[in-house]
């Protein structure tokens, strides 16, 4: 999966925008700015003043409309980027799963081969023990062992 320097400038910007605008700190900061604007402009209008927004909250309404237009485009960009990331993750997962399946099959084949070798060795060991018993039975003085002379 691509990351860091492999991403284009637009992809990095979309990731930052998605992570920033889709967070609780952004929501709380947005509400704080709105409330601050309303309180300050409302206080400045008390007593007949014009405040910085001469027609109460018309300028704020304009800014919110512009923000809504930009946010719509930002949401589409972020959604497109999320789809791209999900697609890359899906491809990576599929490739990894195929690799794991191949490794598991190789492991099963090797385990089977080792099992076959162990069975063959056990069979050979049994045959050697049988041959050893026959040789002992046929040799003169079987059953008595004398230590070798020095």
Short mmCIF file of N, CA and C in Angstrom, two decimals:
data_model
loop_
_atom_site.label_atom_id
_atom_site.label_comp_id
_atom_site.label_asym_id
_atom_site.label_seq_id
_atom_site.Cartn_x
_atom_site.Cartn_y
_atom_site.Cartn_z
N UNK A 1 0.84 -1.17 0.00
CA UNK A 1 0.00 0.00 0.00
C UNK A 1 0.89 1.24 0.00
N UNK A 2 0.48 2.24 -0.76
CA UNK A 2 1.27 3.46 -0.87
C UNK A 2 1.10 4.34 0.36
N UNK A 3 2.18 5.05 0.74
CA UNK A 3 2.11 5.99 1.84
C UNK A 3 3.27 6.96 1.73
N UNK A 4 3.22 8.01 2.54
CA UNK A 4 4.32 8.97 2.60
C UNK A 4 4.64 9.62 1.28
N UNK A 5 5.89 9.45 0.83
CA UNK A 5 6.36 10.10 -0.40
C UNK A 5 5.71 9.53 -1.65
N UNK A 6 5.09 8.37 -1.55
CA UNK A 6 4.45 7.77 -2.72
C UNK A 6 3.13 8.45 -3.06
N UNK A 7 2.57 9.21 -2.12
CA UNK A 7 1.29 9.88 -2.35
C UNK A 7 1.51 11.20 -3.07
N UNK A 8 0.53 11.56 -3.90
CA UNK A 8 0.60 12.84 -4.59
C UNK A 8 0.22 13.96 -3.62
N UNK A 9 0.49 15.20 -4.02
CA UNK A 9 0.16 16.35 -3.18
C UNK A 9 -1.34 16.40 -2.92
N UNK A 10 -2.14 16.12 -3.96
CA UNK A 10 -3.60 16.13 -3.80
C UNK A 10 -4.08 15.06 -2.83
N UNK A 11 -3.47 13.86 -2.87
CA UNK A 11 -3.85 12.79 -1.96
C UNK A 11 -3.50 13.15 -0.52
N UNK A 12 -2.33 13.76 -0.34
CA UNK A 12 -1.94 14.18 1.02
C UNK A 12 -2.89 15.25 1.54
N UNK A 13 -3.24 16.21 0.67
CA UNK A 13 -4.17 17.28 1.07
C UNK A 13 -5.54 16.71 1.41
N UNK A 14 -6.01 15.75 0.59
CA UNK A 14 -7.33 15.14 0.86
C UNK A 14 -7.31 14.39 2.19
N UNK A 15 -6.22 13.70 2.48
CA UNK A 15 -6.12 12.99 3.76
C UNK A 15 -6.14 13.97 4.93
N UNK A 16 -5.39 15.07 4.82
CA UNK A 16 -5.37 16.06 5.90
C UNK A 16 -6.73 16.72 6.08
N UNK A 17 -7.39 17.03 4.95
CA UNK A 17 -8.70 17.66 5.01
C UNK A 17 -9.71 16.71 5.65
N UNK A 18 -9.69 15.45 5.24
CA UNK A 18 -10.61 14.45 5.80
C UNK A 18 -10.37 14.29 7.30
N UNK A 19 -9.12 14.19 7.69
CA UNK A 19 -8.79 14.00 9.10
C UNK A 19 -9.08 15.24 9.93
N UNK A 20 -8.94 16.42 9.31
CA UNK A 20 -9.19 17.67 10.04
C UNK A 20 -10.67 17.99 10.15
N UNK A 21 -11.36 18.01 9.01
CA UNK A 21 -12.77 18.41 9.01
C UNK A 21 -13.68 17.33 9.58
N UNK A 22 -13.23 16.13 9.61
CA UNK A 22 -14.04 15.04 10.17
C UNK A 22 -13.67 14.73 11.59
N UNK A 23 -13.34 15.75 12.37
CA UNK A 23 -12.91 15.50 13.75
C UNK A 23 -13.71 16.36 14.73
N UNK A 24 -13.77 15.91 15.96
CA UNK A 24 -14.46 16.68 16.99
C UNK A 24 -13.80 18.02 17.26
N UNK A 25 -12.48 18.13 17.27
CA UNK A 25 -11.89 19.46 17.48
C UNK A 25 -12.36 20.48 16.43
N UNK A 26 -12.51 20.04 15.18
CA UNK A 26 -13.01 20.95 14.15
C UNK A 26 -14.43 21.38 14.47
N UNK A 27 -15.28 20.45 14.85
CA UNK A 27 -16.68 20.77 15.17
C UNK A 27 -16.75 21.75 16.33
N UNK A 28 -15.97 21.48 17.39
CA UNK A 28 -16.00 22.38 18.56
C UNK A 28 -15.43 23.76 18.21
N UNK A 29 -14.37 23.80 17.41
CA UNK A 29 -13.80 25.09 17.00
C UNK A 29 -14.81 25.86 16.14
N UNK A 30 -15.51 25.16 15.27
CA UNK A 30 -16.51 25.80 14.42
C UNK A 30 -17.63 26.40 15.28
N UNK A 31 -18.13 25.63 16.25
CA UNK A 31 -19.16 26.16 17.15
C UNK A 31 -18.63 27.34 17.96
N UNK A 32 -17.39 27.27 18.40
CA UNK A 32 -16.80 28.37 19.19
C UNK A 32 -16.74 29.65 18.36
N UNK A 33 -16.33 29.54 17.10
CA UNK A 33 -16.27 30.73 16.23
C UNK A 33 -17.68 31.28 16.01
N UNK A 34 -18.64 30.42 15.77
CA UNK A 34 -20.03 30.86 15.53
C UNK A 34 -20.59 31.57 16.76
N UNK A 35 -20.40 30.98 17.91
CA UNK A 35 -20.93 31.57 19.15
C UNK A 35 -20.22 32.89 19.44
N UNK A 36 -18.89 32.92 19.26
CA UNK A 36 -18.14 34.15 19.49
C UNK A 36 -18.62 35.25 18.56
N UNK A 37 -18.78 34.92 17.28
CA UNK A 37 -19.27 35.89 16.29
C UNK A 37 -20.64 36.44 16.72
N UNK A 38 -21.54 35.52 17.09
CA UNK A 38 -22.90 35.94 17.47
C UNK A 38 -22.90 36.80 18.72
N UNK A 39 -22.12 36.42 19.72
CA UNK A 39 -22.09 37.18 20.97
C UNK A 39 -21.48 38.56 20.75
N UNK A 40 -20.32 38.63 20.10
CA UNK A 40 -19.65 39.92 19.90
C UNK A 40 -20.51 40.82 19.02
N UNK A 41 -21.03 40.30 17.93
CA UNK A 41 -21.84 41.11 17.03
C UNK A 41 -23.14 41.54 17.72
N UNK A 42 -23.72 40.65 18.53
CA UNK A 42 -24.94 41.00 19.26
C UNK A 42 -24.68 42.10 20.27
N UNK A 43 -23.56 42.02 21.01
CA UNK A 43 -23.21 43.04 22.00
C UNK A 43 -22.96 44.38 21.31
N UNK A 44 -22.27 44.36 20.18
CA UNK A 44 -21.99 45.61 19.47
C UNK A 44 -23.26 46.25 18.89
N UNK A 45 -24.30 45.46 18.65
CA UNK A 45 -25.56 45.99 18.12
C UNK A 45 -26.46 46.54 19.23
N UNK A 46 -26.19 46.17 20.46
CA UNK A 46 -27.01 46.67 21.57
C UNK A 46 -26.79 48.17 21.67
N UNK A 47 -27.83 48.93 21.77
CA UNK A 47 -27.73 50.38 21.91
C UNK A 47 -27.65 51.08 20.57
N UNK A 48 -27.96 50.40 19.49
CA UNK A 48 -28.02 51.05 18.19
C UNK A 48 -26.73 51.04 17.40
N UNK A 49 -25.70 50.38 17.89
CA UNK A 49 -24.45 50.32 17.13
C UNK A 49 -24.59 49.41 15.92
N UNK A 50 -23.64 49.53 15.00
CA UNK A 50 -23.68 48.71 13.80
C UNK A 50 -22.88 47.42 13.93
N UNK A 51 -21.90 47.37 14.83
CA UNK A 51 -21.05 46.19 14.96
C UNK A 51 -20.23 45.98 13.69
N UNK A 52 -19.57 44.91 13.58
CA UNK A 52 -18.78 44.64 12.37
C UNK A 52 -19.63 43.99 11.29
N UNK A 53 -20.85 43.58 11.63
CA UNK A 53 -21.80 43.03 10.66
C UNK A 53 -23.05 43.92 10.75
N UNK A 54 -23.07 44.97 9.92
CA UNK A 54 -24.09 46.01 10.10
C UNK A 54 -25.53 45.49 10.06
N UNK A 55 -25.82 44.55 9.19
CA UNK A 55 -27.16 43.94 9.19
C UNK A 55 -27.00 42.63 9.93
N UNK A 56 -27.58 42.52 11.11
CA UNK A 56 -27.27 41.40 12.00
C UNK A 56 -27.23 40.04 11.29
N UNK A 57 -26.03 39.50 11.28
CA UNK A 57 -25.76 38.14 10.85
C UNK A 57 -25.90 37.89 9.35
N UNK A 58 -26.02 38.92 8.52
CA UNK A 58 -26.05 38.73 7.08
C UNK A 58 -24.67 38.31 6.59
N UNK A 59 -23.63 38.97 7.07
CA UNK A 59 -22.26 38.61 6.70
C UNK A 59 -21.93 37.18 7.17
N UNK A 60 -22.39 36.85 8.38
CA UNK A 60 -22.18 35.51 8.90
C UNK A 60 -22.89 34.49 8.00
N UNK A 61 -24.10 34.81 7.56
CA UNK A 61 -24.85 33.94 6.67
C UNK A 61 -24.09 33.76 5.35
N UNK A 62 -23.50 34.83 4.82
CA UNK A 62 -22.72 34.74 3.59
C UNK A 62 -21.52 33.81 3.79
N UNK A 63 -20.81 33.99 4.89
CA UNK A 63 -19.65 33.13 5.17
C UNK A 63 -20.07 31.66 5.31
N UNK A 64 -21.19 31.40 5.99
CA UNK A 64 -21.67 30.03 6.16
C UNK A 64 -22.07 29.42 4.82
N UNK A 65 -22.67 30.21 3.93
CA UNK A 65 -23.03 29.71 2.60
C UNK A 65 -21.78 29.36 1.81
N UNK A 66 -20.77 30.22 1.87
CA UNK A 66 -19.52 29.91 1.16
C UNK A 66 -18.86 28.67 1.75
N UNK A 67 -18.87 28.56 3.07
CA UNK A 67 -18.29 27.40 3.73
C UNK A 67 -19.03 26.12 3.32
N UNK A 68 -20.36 26.19 3.21
CA UNK A 68 -21.14 25.01 2.80
C UNK A 68 -20.77 24.58 1.38
N UNK A 69 -20.56 25.56 0.49
CA UNK A 69 -20.16 25.23 -0.88
C UNK A 69 -18.80 24.57 -0.93
N UNK A 70 -17.87 25.07 -0.16
CA UNK A 70 -16.53 24.49 -0.12
C UNK A 70 -16.57 23.12 0.56
N UNK A 71 -17.37 22.99 1.61
CA UNK A 71 -17.43 21.72 2.31
C UNK A 71 -18.02 20.62 1.44
N UNK A 72 -18.97 20.97 0.59
CA UNK A 72 -19.54 19.95 -0.30
C UNK A 72 -18.44 19.38 -1.20
N UNK A 73 -17.64 20.26 -1.79
CA UNK A 73 -16.53 19.80 -2.63
C UNK A 73 -15.52 19.03 -1.79
N UNK A 74 -15.24 19.52 -0.58
CA UNK A 74 -14.27 18.85 0.29
C UNK A 74 -14.75 17.45 0.67
N UNK A 75 -16.04 17.31 0.92
CA UNK A 75 -16.58 15.98 1.26
C UNK A 75 -16.47 15.03 0.09
N UNK A 76 -16.71 15.52 -1.12
CA UNK A 76 -16.57 14.67 -2.30
C UNK A 76 -15.12 14.24 -2.50
N UNK A 77 -14.20 15.18 -2.31
CA UNK A 77 -12.76 14.86 -2.45
C UNK A 77 -12.36 13.83 -1.39
N UNK A 78 -12.80 14.05 -0.16
CA UNK A 78 -12.45 13.13 0.93
C UNK A 78 -13.06 11.75 0.69
N UNK A 79 -14.30 11.71 0.19
CA UNK A 79 -14.94 10.42 -0.09
C UNK A 79 -14.21 9.68 -1.21
N UNK A 80 -13.81 10.42 -2.23
CA UNK A 80 -13.07 9.81 -3.34
C UNK A 80 -11.74 9.24 -2.84
N UNK A 81 -11.06 9.99 -2.00
CA UNK A 81 -9.78 9.54 -1.44
C UNK A 81 -10.00 8.32 -0.55
N UNK A 82 -11.07 8.31 0.25
CA UNK A 82 -11.35 7.15 1.10
C UNK A 82 -11.62 5.91 0.26
N UNK A 83 -12.33 6.08 -0.85
CA UNK A 83 -12.57 4.95 -1.76
C UNK A 83 -11.25 4.43 -2.32
N UNK A 84 -10.36 5.34 -2.66
CA UNK A 84 -9.06 4.94 -3.20
C UNK A 84 -8.25 4.16 -2.16
N UNK A 85 -8.26 4.65 -0.93
CA UNK A 85 -7.53 3.96 0.15
C UNK A 85 -8.14 2.58 0.38
N UNK A 86 -9.48 2.50 0.42
CA UNK A 86 -10.14 1.21 0.64
C UNK A 86 -9.80 0.24 -0.48
N UNK A 87 -9.72 0.74 -1.71
CA UNK A 87 -9.38 -0.11 -2.85
C UNK A 87 -7.95 -0.64 -2.72
N UNK A 88 -7.02 0.22 -2.34
CA UNK A 88 -5.63 -0.21 -2.15
C UNK A 88 -5.52 -1.24 -1.02
N UNK A 89 -6.26 -1.03 0.05
CA UNK A 89 -6.23 -1.98 1.17
C UNK A 89 -6.80 -3.33 0.72
N UNK A 90 -7.87 -3.28 -0.06
CA UNK A 90 -8.48 -4.51 -0.56
C UNK A 90 -7.50 -5.29 -1.44
N UNK A 91 -6.82 -4.60 -2.35
CA UNK A 91 -5.85 -5.27 -3.22
C UNK A 91 -4.70 -5.85 -2.41
N UNK A 92 -4.22 -5.07 -1.44
CA UNK A 92 -3.12 -5.53 -0.58
C UNK A 92 -3.55 -6.76 0.21
N UNK A 93 -4.77 -6.74 0.73
CA UNK A 93 -5.28 -7.87 1.51
C UNK A 93 -5.40 -9.11 0.64
N UNK A 94 -5.91 -8.94 -0.59
CA UNK A 94 -6.06 -10.07 -1.50
C UNK A 94 -4.70 -10.68 -1.83
N UNK A 95 -3.72 -9.83 -2.14
CA UNK A 95 -2.38 -10.31 -2.46
C UNK A 95 -1.76 -11.03 -1.26
N UNK A 96 -1.91 -10.44 -0.09
CA UNK A 96 -1.37 -11.04 1.12
C UNK A 96 -2.04 -12.38 1.41
N UNK A 97 -3.36 -12.43 1.22
CA UNK A 97 -4.09 -13.68 1.47
C UNK A 97 -3.62 -14.76 0.50
N UNK A 98 -3.40 -14.40 -0.76
CA UNK A 98 -2.90 -15.39 -1.73
C UNK A 98 -1.51 -15.88 -1.34
N UNK A 99 -0.65 -14.97 -0.89
CA UNK A 99 0.69 -15.36 -0.44
C UNK A 99 0.61 -16.31 0.76
N UNK A 100 -0.27 -16.00 1.68
CA UNK A 100 -0.42 -16.84 2.87
C UNK A 100 -0.93 -18.23 2.48
N UNK A 101 -1.90 -18.27 1.54
CA UNK A 101 -2.41 -19.57 1.08
C UNK A 101 -1.29 -20.40 0.45
N UNK A 102 -0.44 -19.76 -0.35
CA UNK A 102 0.67 -20.48 -0.98
C UNK A 102 1.66 -20.98 0.08
N UNK A 103 1.95 -20.16 1.07
CA UNK A 103 2.86 -20.58 2.15
C UNK A 103 2.26 -21.73 2.96
N UNK A 104 0.97 -21.66 3.23
CA UNK A 104 0.33 -22.74 3.97
C UNK A 104 0.36 -24.05 3.17
N UNK A 105 0.14 -23.97 1.86
CA UNK A 105 0.19 -25.17 1.03
C UNK A 105 1.59 -25.76 1.03
N UNK A 106 2.62 -24.89 0.91
CA UNK A 106 4.00 -25.36 0.96
C UNK A 106 4.29 -26.01 2.31
N UNK A 107 3.80 -25.39 3.38
CA UNK A 107 4.00 -25.95 4.72
C UNK A 107 3.32 -27.32 4.83
N UNK A 108 2.11 -27.44 4.30
CA UNK A 108 1.41 -28.74 4.34
C UNK A 108 2.16 -29.79 3.54
N UNK A 109 2.67 -29.40 2.36
CA UNK A 109 3.44 -30.35 1.54
C UNK A 109 4.69 -30.81 2.27
N UNK A 110 5.41 -29.87 2.89
CA UNK A 110 6.63 -30.22 3.62
C UNK A 110 6.31 -31.10 4.84
N UNK A 111 5.24 -30.79 5.54
CA UNK A 111 4.83 -31.59 6.69
C UNK A 111 4.51 -33.01 6.26
N UNK A 112 3.82 -33.14 5.15
CA UNK A 112 3.49 -34.47 4.62
C UNK A 112 4.76 -35.23 4.24
N UNK A 113 5.70 -34.53 3.60
CA UNK A 113 6.96 -35.18 3.21
C UNK A 113 7.74 -35.63 4.45
N UNK A 114 7.80 -34.79 5.47
CA UNK A 114 8.49 -35.15 6.71
C UNK A 114 7.81 -36.36 7.35
N UNK A 115 6.49 -36.36 7.34
CA UNK A 115 5.75 -37.51 7.90
C UNK A 115 6.10 -38.78 7.15
N UNK A 116 6.15 -38.71 5.82
CA UNK A 116 6.50 -39.89 5.02
C UNK A 116 7.91 -40.38 5.34
N UNK A 117 8.85 -39.45 5.52
CA UNK A 117 10.23 -39.82 5.86
C UNK A 117 10.27 -40.47 7.24
N UNK A 118 9.54 -39.93 8.18
CA UNK A 118 9.51 -40.51 9.54
C UNK A 118 8.93 -41.92 9.50
N UNK A 119 7.87 -42.13 8.73
CA UNK A 119 7.28 -43.46 8.61
C UNK A 119 8.29 -44.42 7.97
N UNK A 120 8.99 -43.98 6.93
CA UNK A 120 9.99 -44.82 6.27
C UNK A 120 11.13 -45.14 7.23
N UNK A 121 11.58 -44.19 8.01
CA UNK A 121 12.67 -44.42 8.97
C UNK A 121 12.22 -45.41 10.04
N UNK A 122 10.98 -45.28 10.50
CA UNK A 122 10.46 -46.22 11.50
C UNK A 122 10.43 -47.63 10.92
N UNK A 123 10.01 -47.76 9.66
CA UNK A 123 9.97 -49.06 9.01
C UNK A 123 11.38 -49.65 8.89
N UNK A 124 12.35 -48.83 8.50
CA UNK A 124 13.73 -49.29 8.40
C UNK A 124 14.28 -49.69 9.76
N UNK A 125 13.96 -48.92 10.77
CA UNK A 125 14.42 -49.25 12.13
C UNK A 125 13.84 -50.59 12.57
N UNK A 126 12.58 -50.80 12.29
CA UNK A 126 11.95 -52.08 12.64
C UNK A 126 12.63 -53.23 11.89
N UNK A 127 12.92 -53.05 10.59
CA UNK A 127 13.58 -54.10 9.81
C UNK A 127 14.99 -54.38 10.34
N UNK A 128 15.72 -53.32 10.68
CA UNK A 128 17.07 -53.51 11.22
C UNK A 128 17.03 -54.25 12.55
N UNK A 129 16.07 -53.97 13.38
CA UNK A 129 15.95 -54.69 14.65
C UNK A 129 15.63 -56.17 14.40
N UNK A 130 14.77 -56.41 13.42
CA UNK A 130 14.44 -57.80 13.08
C UNK A 130 15.67 -58.53 12.55
N UNK A 131 16.44 -57.88 11.67
CA UNK A 131 17.67 -58.49 11.14
C UNK A 131 18.65 -58.75 12.27
N UNK A 132 18.77 -57.79 13.19
CA UNK A 132 19.68 -57.95 14.32
C UNK A 132 19.27 -59.16 15.17
N UNK A 133 18.00 -59.38 15.38
CA UNK A 133 17.52 -60.53 16.16
C UNK A 133 17.85 -61.83 15.43
N UNK A 134 17.67 -61.86 14.09
CA UNK A 134 17.99 -63.07 13.33
C UNK A 134 19.49 -63.36 13.37
N UNK A 135 20.30 -62.32 13.24
CA UNK A 135 21.76 -62.51 13.27
C UNK A 135 22.19 -63.04 14.62
N UNK A 136 21.64 -62.50 15.68
CA UNK A 136 21.98 -62.98 17.02
C UNK A 136 21.56 -64.44 17.20
N UNK A 137 20.41 -64.78 16.67
CA UNK A 137 19.91 -66.15 16.81
C UNK A 137 20.78 -67.12 16.02
N UNK A 138 21.34 -66.72 14.89
CA UNK A 138 22.14 -67.60 14.05
C UNK A 138 23.61 -67.68 14.48
N UNK A 139 24.08 -66.72 15.18
CA UNK A 139 25.50 -66.70 15.53
C UNK A 139 25.78 -67.68 16.67
N UNK A 140 26.99 -68.35 16.62
CA UNK A 140 27.32 -69.29 17.70
C UNK A 140 27.52 -68.54 19.01
N UNK A 141 27.09 -69.12 20.06
CA UNK A 141 27.24 -68.51 21.39
C UNK A 141 26.28 -67.36 21.57
N UNK A 142 25.18 -67.45 20.90
CA UNK A 142 24.20 -66.38 20.99
C UNK A 142 23.71 -66.28 22.43
N UNK A 143 23.51 -65.11 22.83
CA UNK A 143 22.99 -64.87 24.18
C UNK A 143 24.08 -64.72 25.20
N UNK A 144 25.33 -65.16 24.91
CA UNK A 144 26.42 -64.95 25.85
C UNK A 144 27.38 -63.96 25.27
N UNK A 145 27.66 -63.02 25.99
CA UNK A 145 28.59 -62.03 25.47
C UNK A 145 29.85 -62.07 26.34
N UNK A 146 30.99 -62.14 25.64
CA UNK A 146 32.26 -62.13 26.35
C UNK A 146 32.98 -60.84 26.00
N UNK A 147 33.61 -60.29 26.99
CA UNK A 147 34.30 -59.03 26.70
C UNK A 147 35.51 -59.32 25.82
N UNK A 148 35.81 -58.42 24.91
CA UNK A 148 36.98 -58.60 24.03
C UNK A 148 38.26 -58.56 24.81
N UNK A 149 39.27 -59.30 24.34
CA UNK A 149 40.57 -59.33 25.02
C UNK A 149 41.41 -58.18 24.54
N UNK A 150 42.21 -57.70 25.45
CA UNK A 150 43.05 -56.56 25.13
C UNK A 150 44.35 -56.92 24.52
#
